[in-house]
PDB file of C-alpha atoms in Angstrom:
ATOM      1  CA  MET A   1    -133.158 -39.367  -0.188  1.00  0.00           C
ATOM      2  CA  THR A   2    -136.285 -38.958  -2.296  1.00  0.00           C
ATOM      3  CA  ARG A   3    -136.139 -40.740  -5.623  1.00  0.00           C
ATOM      4  CA  LEU A   4    -138.558 -41.354  -8.438  1.00  0.00           C
ATOM      5  CA  THR A   5    -139.992 -44.864  -8.067  1.00  0.00           C
ATOM      6  CA  ALA A   6    -141.761 -46.895 -10.723  1.00  0.00           C
ATOM      7  CA  PRO A   7    -144.442 -44.682 -12.281  1.00  0.00           C
ATOM      8  CA  LEU A   8    -148.102 -45.369 -11.729  1.00  0.00           C
ATOM      9  CA  PRO A   9    -149.753 -47.655 -14.300  1.00  0.00           C
ATOM     10  CA  VAL A  10    -151.765 -45.726 -16.865  1.00  0.00           C
ATOM     11  CA  ALA A  11    -155.076 -46.946 -15.450  1.00  0.00           C
ATOM     12  CA  ASP A  12    -154.099 -45.803 -11.946  1.00  0.00           C
ATOM     13  CA  LEU A  13    -152.927 -42.457 -13.293  1.00  0.00           C
ATOM     14  CA  VAL A  14    -156.305 -41.893 -14.958  1.00  0.00           C
ATOM     15  CA  ARG A  15    -158.083 -42.794 -11.709  1.00  0.00           C
ATOM     16  CA  LEU A  16    -155.762 -40.493  -9.775  1.00  0.00           C
ATOM     17  CA  HIS A  17    -156.617 -37.533 -12.009  1.00  0.00           C
ATOM     18  CA  ASP A  18    -160.342 -38.215 -12.068  1.00  0.00           C
ATOM     19  CA  ARG A  19    -160.773 -38.797  -8.357  1.00  0.00           C
ATOM     20  CA  VAL A  20    -158.598 -35.956  -7.124  1.00  0.00           C
ATOM     21  CA  ILE A  21    -160.204 -33.419  -9.465  1.00  0.00           C
ATOM     22  CA  SER A  22    -163.725 -34.695  -8.690  1.00  0.00           C
ATOM     23  CA  TRP A  23    -162.984 -34.453  -4.963  1.00  0.00           C
ATOM     24  CA  PHE A  24    -161.677 -30.911  -5.443  1.00  0.00           C
ATOM     25  CA  GLU A  25    -164.771 -29.765  -7.292  1.00  0.00           C
ATOM     26  CA  VAL A  26    -166.924 -30.764  -4.320  1.00  0.00           C
ATOM     27  CA  ASN A  27    -164.620 -29.934  -1.398  1.00  0.00           C
ATOM     28  CA  LYS A  28    -162.523 -26.941  -2.419  1.00  0.00           C
ATOM     29  CA  ARG A  29    -162.547 -23.982  -0.079  1.00  0.00           C
ATOM     30  CA  ASP A  30    -164.269 -20.792  -1.152  1.00  0.00           C
ATOM     31  CA  LEU A  31    -161.176 -18.594  -1.155  1.00  0.00           C
ATOM     32  CA  PRO A  32    -161.369 -14.988  -2.394  1.00  0.00           C
ATOM     33  CA  TRP A  33    -158.510 -15.391  -4.877  1.00  0.00           C
ATOM     34  CA  ARG A  34    -160.339 -18.203  -6.673  1.00  0.00           C
ATOM     35  CA  GLY A  35    -163.321 -18.134  -9.008  1.00  0.00           C
ATOM     36  CA  GLY A  36    -162.422 -15.508 -11.554  1.00  0.00           C
ATOM     37  CA  ALA A  37    -160.079 -13.355  -9.491  1.00  0.00           C
ATOM     38  CA  SER A  38    -157.874 -11.054 -11.560  1.00  0.00           C
ATOM     39  CA  PRO A  39    -154.256 -12.019 -12.282  1.00  0.00           C
ATOM     40  CA  TRP A  40    -153.182  -9.216  -9.944  1.00  0.00           C
ATOM     41  CA  ALA A  41    -155.369 -10.616  -7.157  1.00  0.00           C
ATOM     42  CA  VAL A  42    -153.818 -14.041  -7.684  1.00  0.00           C
ATOM     43  CA  MET A  43    -150.330 -12.550  -7.527  1.00  0.00           C
ATOM     44  CA  VAL A  44    -151.126 -10.686  -4.310  1.00  0.00           C
ATOM     45  CA  SER A  45    -152.423 -13.893  -2.741  1.00  0.00           C
ATOM     46  CA  GLU A  46    -149.295 -15.815  -3.723  1.00  0.00           C
ATOM     47  CA  PHE A  47    -147.044 -13.221  -2.109  1.00  0.00           C
ATOM     48  CA  MET A  48    -149.125 -13.224   1.067  1.00  0.00           C
ATOM     49  CA  LEU A  49    -149.430 -17.004   1.321  1.00  0.00           C
ATOM     50  CA  GLN A  50    -145.664 -17.491   1.460  1.00  0.00           C
ATOM     51  CA  GLN A  51    -145.052 -18.912   4.961  1.00  0.00           C
ATOM     52  CA  THR A  52    -148.413 -17.609   6.217  1.00  0.00           C
ATOM     53  CA  PRO A  53    -151.605 -19.610   6.937  1.00  0.00           C
ATOM     54  CA  VAL A  54    -154.683 -18.990   4.800  1.00  0.00           C
ATOM     55  CA  ALA A  55    -156.822 -17.842   7.746  1.00  0.00           C
ATOM     56  CA  ARG A  56    -154.403 -15.020   8.543  1.00  0.00           C
ATOM     57  CA  VAL A  57    -154.059 -13.992   4.916  1.00  0.00           C
ATOM     58  CA  ILE A  58    -157.748 -13.603   4.010  1.00  0.00           C
ATOM     59  CA  PRO A  59    -158.612 -10.388   5.939  1.00  0.00           C
ATOM     60  CA  VAL A  60    -155.383  -8.632   4.921  1.00  0.00           C
ATOM     61  CA  TYR A  61    -155.801  -9.769   1.321  1.00  0.00           C
ATOM     62  CA  GLU A  62    -159.362  -8.465   1.147  1.00  0.00           C
ATOM     63  CA  SER A  63    -158.465  -5.045   2.525  1.00  0.00           C
ATOM     64  CA  TRP A  64    -155.401  -4.887   0.261  1.00  0.00           C
ATOM     65  CA  ILE A  65    -157.387  -5.664  -2.904  1.00  0.00           C
ATOM     66  CA  GLU A  66    -160.060  -3.166  -1.917  1.00  0.00           C
ATOM     67  CA  ARG A  67    -157.424  -0.458  -1.507  1.00  0.00           C
ATOM     68  CA  TRP A  68    -155.168  -1.475  -4.405  1.00  0.00           C
ATOM     69  CA  PRO A  69    -157.224  -3.431  -6.977  1.00  0.00           C
ATOM     70  CA  THR A  70    -154.569  -3.033  -9.681  1.00  0.00           C
ATOM     71  CA  PRO A  71    -150.772  -2.856  -9.898  1.00  0.00           C
ATOM     72  CA  SER A  72    -151.087   0.789 -10.943  1.00  0.00           C
ATOM     73  CA  ALA A  73    -152.981   1.658  -7.776  1.00  0.00           C
ATOM     74  CA  LEU A  74    -150.308   0.127  -5.560  1.00  0.00           C
ATOM     75  CA  ALA A  75    -147.424   1.610  -7.529  1.00  0.00           C
ATOM     76  CA  ALA A  76    -148.948   5.080  -7.106  1.00  0.00           C
ATOM     77  CA  ASP A  77    -148.580   4.833  -3.320  1.00  0.00           C
ATOM     78  CA  SER A  78    -145.354   4.585  -1.344  1.00  0.00           C
ATOM     79  CA  PRO A  79    -143.540   1.400  -0.302  1.00  0.00           C
ATOM     80  CA  GLY A  80    -144.159   2.499   3.282  1.00  0.00           C
ATOM     81  CA  ASP A  81    -147.901   2.412   2.692  1.00  0.00           C
ATOM     82  CA  ALA A  82    -147.547  -1.169   1.469  1.00  0.00           C
ATOM     83  CA  VAL A  83    -145.588  -2.210   4.565  1.00  0.00           C
ATOM     84  CA  ARG A  84    -148.118  -0.616   6.898  1.00  0.00           C
ATOM     85  CA  ALA A  85    -151.014  -2.329   5.112  1.00  0.00           C
ATOM     86  CA  TRP A  86    -149.181  -5.647   5.401  1.00  0.00           C
ATOM     87  CA  GLY A  87    -150.135  -5.632   9.069  1.00  0.00           C
ATOM     88  CA  ARG A  88    -149.207  -8.715  11.051  1.00  0.00           C
ATOM     89  CA  LEU A  89    -148.598 -11.100   8.179  1.00  0.00           C
ATOM     90  CA  GLY A  90    -144.907 -11.147   9.003  1.00  0.00           C
ATOM     91  CA  TYR A  91    -141.888 -10.968   6.701  1.00  0.00           C
ATOM     92  CA  PRO A  92    -142.708  -7.362   5.653  1.00  0.00           C
ATOM     93  CA  ARG A  93    -140.049  -7.484   2.937  1.00  0.00           C
ATOM     94  CA  ARG A  94    -142.702  -9.317   0.934  1.00  0.00           C
ATOM     95  CA  ALA A  95    -144.734  -6.095   0.915  1.00  0.00           C
ATOM     96  CA  LEU A  96    -141.753  -4.161  -0.428  1.00  0.00           C
ATOM     97  CA  ARG A  97    -141.161  -6.760  -3.115  1.00  0.00           C
ATOM     98  CA  LEU A  98    -144.817  -6.759  -4.100  1.00  0.00           C
ATOM     99  CA  HIS A  99    -144.724  -2.971  -4.373  1.00  0.00           C
ATOM    100  CA  ALA A 100    -141.601  -3.220  -6.533  1.00  0.00           C
ATOM    101  CA  ALA A 101    -143.299  -5.861  -8.684  1.00  0.00           C
ATOM    102  CA  ALA A 102    -146.313  -3.571  -9.153  1.00  0.00           C
ATOM    103  CA  ALA A 103    -144.032  -0.738 -10.243  1.00  0.00           C
ATOM    104  CA  ALA A 104    -142.274  -3.039 -12.718  1.00  0.00           C
ATOM    105  CA  ILE A 105    -145.611  -4.224 -14.111  1.00  0.00           C
ATOM    106  CA  VAL A 106    -146.640  -0.610 -14.688  1.00  0.00           C
ATOM    107  CA  GLU A 107    -143.306   0.278 -16.280  1.00  0.00           C
ATOM    108  CA  ARG A 108    -142.815  -2.806 -18.458  1.00  0.00           C
ATOM    109  CA  HIS A 109    -146.276  -4.256 -19.074  1.00  0.00           C
ATOM    110  CA  ASP A 110    -148.696  -1.315 -19.199  1.00  0.00           C
ATOM    111  CA  GLY A 111    -150.051  -2.145 -15.771  1.00  0.00           C
ATOM    112  CA  GLN A 112    -151.132  -5.695 -16.668  1.00  0.00           C
ATOM    113  CA  VAL A 113    -149.689  -8.770 -14.969  1.00  0.00           C
ATOM    114  CA  PRO A 114    -147.834 -10.631 -17.752  1.00  0.00           C
ATOM    115  CA  ASP A 115    -148.823 -14.174 -18.647  1.00  0.00           C
ATOM    116  CA  ALA A 116    -145.445 -15.339 -19.978  1.00  0.00           C
ATOM    117  CA  LEU A 117    -143.401 -17.286 -17.445  1.00  0.00           C
ATOM    118  CA  GLU A 118    -140.154 -15.513 -18.329  1.00  0.00           C
ATOM    119  CA  ASP A 119    -141.810 -12.112 -17.839  1.00  0.00           C
ATOM    120  CA  LEU A 120    -143.177 -13.165 -14.471  1.00  0.00           C
ATOM    121  CA  LEU A 121    -139.737 -14.405 -13.418  1.00  0.00           C
ATOM    122  CA  SER A 122    -138.237 -11.028 -14.278  1.00  0.00           C
ATOM    123  CA  LEU A 123    -140.435  -9.232 -11.721  1.00  0.00           C
ATOM    124  CA  PRO A 124    -138.982  -8.325  -8.314  1.00  0.00           C
ATOM    125  CA  GLY A 125    -139.762 -10.885  -5.652  1.00  0.00           C
ATOM    126  CA  VAL A 126    -141.096 -13.479  -8.098  1.00  0.00           C
ATOM    127  CA  GLY A 127    -139.243 -16.783  -7.958  1.00  0.00           C
ATOM    128  CA  SER A 128    -139.866 -20.022  -9.808  1.00  0.00           C
ATOM    129  CA  TYR A 129    -142.697 -21.176  -7.556  1.00  0.00           C
ATOM    130  CA  THR A 130    -144.600 -17.873  -7.573  1.00  0.00           C
ATOM    131  CA  ALA A 131    -144.192 -17.499 -11.334  1.00  0.00           C
ATOM    132  CA  ALA A 132    -145.521 -21.018 -11.919  1.00  0.00           C
ATOM    133  CA  ALA A 133    -148.430 -20.468  -9.525  1.00  0.00           C
ATOM    134  CA  VAL A 134    -149.472 -17.168 -11.124  1.00  0.00           C
ATOM    135  CA  SER A 135    -149.152 -18.631 -14.608  1.00  0.00           C
ATOM    136  CA  SER A 136    -151.247 -21.646 -13.620  1.00  0.00           C
ATOM    137  CA  PHE A 137    -153.929 -20.099 -11.415  1.00  0.00           C
ATOM    138  CA  ALA A 138    -154.308 -16.736 -13.170  1.00  0.00           C
ATOM    139  CA  PHE A 139    -153.858 -17.777 -16.791  1.00  0.00           C
ATOM    140  CA  GLY A 140    -154.485 -21.528 -16.895  1.00  0.00           C
ATOM    141  CA  GLY A 141    -150.858 -22.150 -17.768  1.00  0.00           C
ATOM    142  CA  ARG A 142    -149.407 -25.642 -17.950  1.00  0.00           C
ATOM    143  CA  GLU A 143    -146.830 -25.317 -15.195  1.00  0.00           C
ATOM    144  CA  VAL A 144    -145.596 -27.611 -12.440  1.00  0.00           C
ATOM    145  CA  VAL A 145    -146.677 -25.981  -9.158  1.00  0.00           C
ATOM    146  CA  LEU A 146    -144.865 -27.614  -6.246  1.00  0.00           C
ATOM    147  CA  ASP A 147    -145.576 -26.241  -2.801  1.00  0.00           C
ATOM    148  CA  THR A 148    -145.059 -28.209   0.423  1.00  0.00           C
ATOM    149  CA  ASN A 149    -148.523 -29.737   0.263  1.00  0.00           C
ATOM    150  CA  VAL A 150    -148.185 -31.009  -3.304  1.00  0.00           C
ATOM    151  CA  ARG A 151    -144.714 -32.393  -2.666  1.00  0.00           C
ATOM    152  CA  ARG A 152    -146.019 -34.335   0.351  1.00  0.00           C
ATOM    153  CA  VAL A 153    -148.988 -35.746  -1.599  1.00  0.00           C
ATOM    154  CA  PHE A 154    -146.754 -36.995  -4.401  1.00  0.00           C
ATOM    155  CA  ALA A 155    -144.142 -38.378  -1.996  1.00  0.00           C
ATOM    156  CA  ARG A 156    -146.784 -40.481  -0.273  1.00  0.00           C
ATOM    157  CA  ILE A 157    -148.891 -41.616  -3.209  1.00  0.00           C
ATOM    158  CA  VAL A 158    -146.117 -42.457  -5.657  1.00  0.00           C
ATOM    159  CA  ASN A 159    -142.857 -42.743  -3.700  1.00  0.00           C
ATOM    160  CA  GLY A 160    -144.359 -44.420  -0.637  1.00  0.00           C
ATOM    161  CA  GLN A 161    -142.567 -41.991   1.662  1.00  0.00           C
ATOM    162  CA  GLN A 162    -143.975 -40.037   4.580  1.00  0.00           C
ATOM    163  CA  PHE A 163    -142.310 -36.774   3.574  1.00  0.00           C
ATOM    164  CA  PRO A 164    -140.399 -35.407   0.580  1.00  0.00           C
ATOM    165  CA  ALA A 165    -136.795 -34.276   0.765  1.00  0.00           C
ATOM    166  CA  SER A 166    -136.008 -31.210   2.864  1.00  0.00           C
ATOM    167  CA  SER A 167    -135.540 -29.168  -0.306  1.00  0.00           C
ATOM    168  CA  LEU A 168    -136.920 -29.583  -3.800  1.00  0.00           C
ATOM    169  CA  ILE A 169    -134.896 -31.959  -5.955  1.00  0.00           C
ATOM    170  CA  SER A 170    -134.991 -32.634  -9.675  1.00  0.00           C
ATOM    171  CA  ALA A 171    -136.570 -36.087  -9.220  1.00  0.00           C
ATOM    172  CA  GLU A 172    -139.629 -34.443  -7.659  1.00  0.00           C
ATOM    173  CA  ARG A 173    -140.020 -32.057 -10.563  1.00  0.00           C
ATOM    174  CA  ASP A 174    -139.670 -34.948 -12.990  1.00  0.00           C
ATOM    175  CA  LEU A 175    -142.301 -36.876 -11.044  1.00  0.00           C
ATOM    176  CA  ALA A 176    -144.704 -33.921 -10.997  1.00  0.00           C
ATOM    177  CA  THR A 177    -144.258 -33.457 -14.730  1.00  0.00           C
ATOM    178  CA  SER A 178    -144.996 -37.127 -15.379  1.00  0.00           C
ATOM    179  CA  LEU A 179    -148.187 -36.911 -13.280  1.00  0.00           C
ATOM    180  CA  MET A 180    -149.582 -33.816 -15.006  1.00  0.00           C
ATOM    181  CA  PRO A 181    -152.801 -34.545 -16.924  1.00  0.00           C
ATOM    182  CA  ALA A 182    -153.137 -33.708 -20.600  1.00  0.00           C
ATOM    183  CA  ASP A 183    -155.976 -31.269 -19.922  1.00  0.00           C
ATOM    184  CA  ASP A 184    -156.804 -28.859 -17.097  1.00  0.00           C
ATOM    185  CA  ALA A 185    -153.314 -28.890 -15.634  1.00  0.00           C
ATOM    186  CA  HIS A 186    -154.155 -25.740 -13.650  1.00  0.00           C
ATOM    187  CA  VAL A 187    -157.114 -27.493 -12.005  1.00  0.00           C
ATOM    188  CA  TRP A 188    -154.874 -30.447 -11.169  1.00  0.00           C
ATOM    189  CA  ALA A 189    -152.356 -28.093  -9.579  1.00  0.00           C
ATOM    190  CA  ALA A 190    -155.011 -26.517  -7.366  1.00  0.00           C
ATOM    191  CA  ALA A 191    -156.614 -29.870  -6.553  1.00  0.00           C
ATOM    192  CA  THR A 192    -153.414 -31.562  -5.397  1.00  0.00           C
ATOM    193  CA  MET A 193    -152.540 -28.503  -3.326  1.00  0.00           C
ATOM    194  CA  GLU A 194    -155.958 -28.598  -1.668  1.00  0.00           C
ATOM    195  CA  LEU A 195    -155.699 -32.336  -1.039  1.00  0.00           C
ATOM    196  CA  GLY A 196    -152.448 -31.795   0.839  1.00  0.00           C
ATOM    197  CA  ALA A 197    -153.816 -28.835   2.797  1.00  0.00           C
ATOM    198  CA  LEU A 198    -157.068 -30.496   3.897  1.00  0.00           C
ATOM    199  CA  ILE A 199    -156.599 -34.283   3.815  1.00  0.00           C
ATOM    200  CA  CYS A 200    -152.997 -35.420   3.324  1.00  0.00           C
ATOM    201  CA  THR A 201    -151.686 -33.179   6.090  1.00  0.00           C
ATOM    202  CA  ALA A 202    -148.231 -33.437   7.577  1.00  0.00           C
ATOM    203  CA  ARG A 203    -149.133 -34.538  11.107  1.00  0.00           C
ATOM    204  CA  SER A 204    -152.618 -36.059  10.991  1.00  0.00           C
ATOM    205  CA  PRO A 205    -153.498 -37.298   7.505  1.00  0.00           C
ATOM    206  CA  ARG A 206    -157.183 -38.126   7.108  1.00  0.00           C
ATOM    207  CA  CYS A 207    -156.691 -41.231   5.005  1.00  0.00           C
ATOM    208  CA  ASP A 208    -160.265 -42.401   5.611  1.00  0.00           C
ATOM    209  CA  GLN A 209    -161.448 -39.330   3.687  1.00  0.00           C
ATOM    210  CA  CYS A 210    -158.845 -39.427   0.933  1.00  0.00           C
ATOM    211  CA  PRO A 211    -160.271 -40.006  -2.568  1.00  0.00           C
ATOM    212  CA  VAL A 212    -157.141 -41.891  -3.651  1.00  0.00           C
ATOM    213  CA  ALA A 213    -156.196 -43.793  -0.507  1.00  0.00           C
ATOM    214  CA  HIS A 214    -156.402 -47.050  -2.477  1.00  0.00           C
ATOM    215  CA  LEU A 215    -153.643 -45.793  -4.789  1.00  0.00           C
ATOM    216  CA  CYS A 216    -151.315 -44.551  -2.022  1.00  0.00           C
ATOM    217  CA  ARG A 217    -148.065 -46.490  -1.793  1.00  0.00           C
ATOM    218  CA  TRP A 218    -147.240 -45.046   1.617  1.00  0.00           C
ATOM    219  CA  ARG A 219    -150.534 -46.381   3.018  1.00  0.00           C
ATOM    220  CA  ALA A 220    -150.029 -49.727   1.290  1.00  0.00           C
ATOM    221  CA  ALA A 221    -146.601 -50.012   2.912  1.00  0.00           C
ATOM    222  CA  GLY A 222    -148.052 -49.497   6.384  1.00  0.00           C
ATOM    223  CA  TYR A 223    -147.181 -45.811   6.802  1.00  0.00           C
ATOM    224  CA  PRO A 224    -143.396 -46.156   7.295  1.00  0.00           C
ATOM    225  CA  GLU A 225    -141.665 -43.162   8.883  1.00  0.00           C
TER     226      GLU A 225
END
């Protein structure tokens, strides 16, 4: 079972922040929902990225945003239109939930995606992860964003374990909170996610290209399974 081990020394924590964020600034992918995308665009991407690879999401996302650039535009069309535009992304209920969320945003928030976490959580189809991600990536909120990639990165670097627990446990959230930098928490969230997606992958981690391999307790322990 995953447990919180001894925290990183302060000096190592500073190096962890600096090196991961510096790596991200140079190596981050040019994704259409980054770099000044609207809060609505960020929300759409988060719905689409649930259980779906980035490469499959991009073309559907781009056509979706072109057709429905705002919650009001989507809410004005039918749920069936949303499902048809969802294409082959799978799990079409996500399209229905996104349409319902757009309608709620129009009804409750004058057509603007809310920035308060509790308001995001009240929207249809928005759970704790999606609310935290939208708050962080759209509004620069200081939220713990724990997807599979981030959980794996933290499990390896700090806990010395190959993989995190099968489901999110409180110790992981406590760990993520303790690792959050004082500034630019939203950049840290994106950077750790990108590190897990591109370098610290599940099956073939590229440790020789990892900016914090020297801090990784899993590597230091000889990569135990």
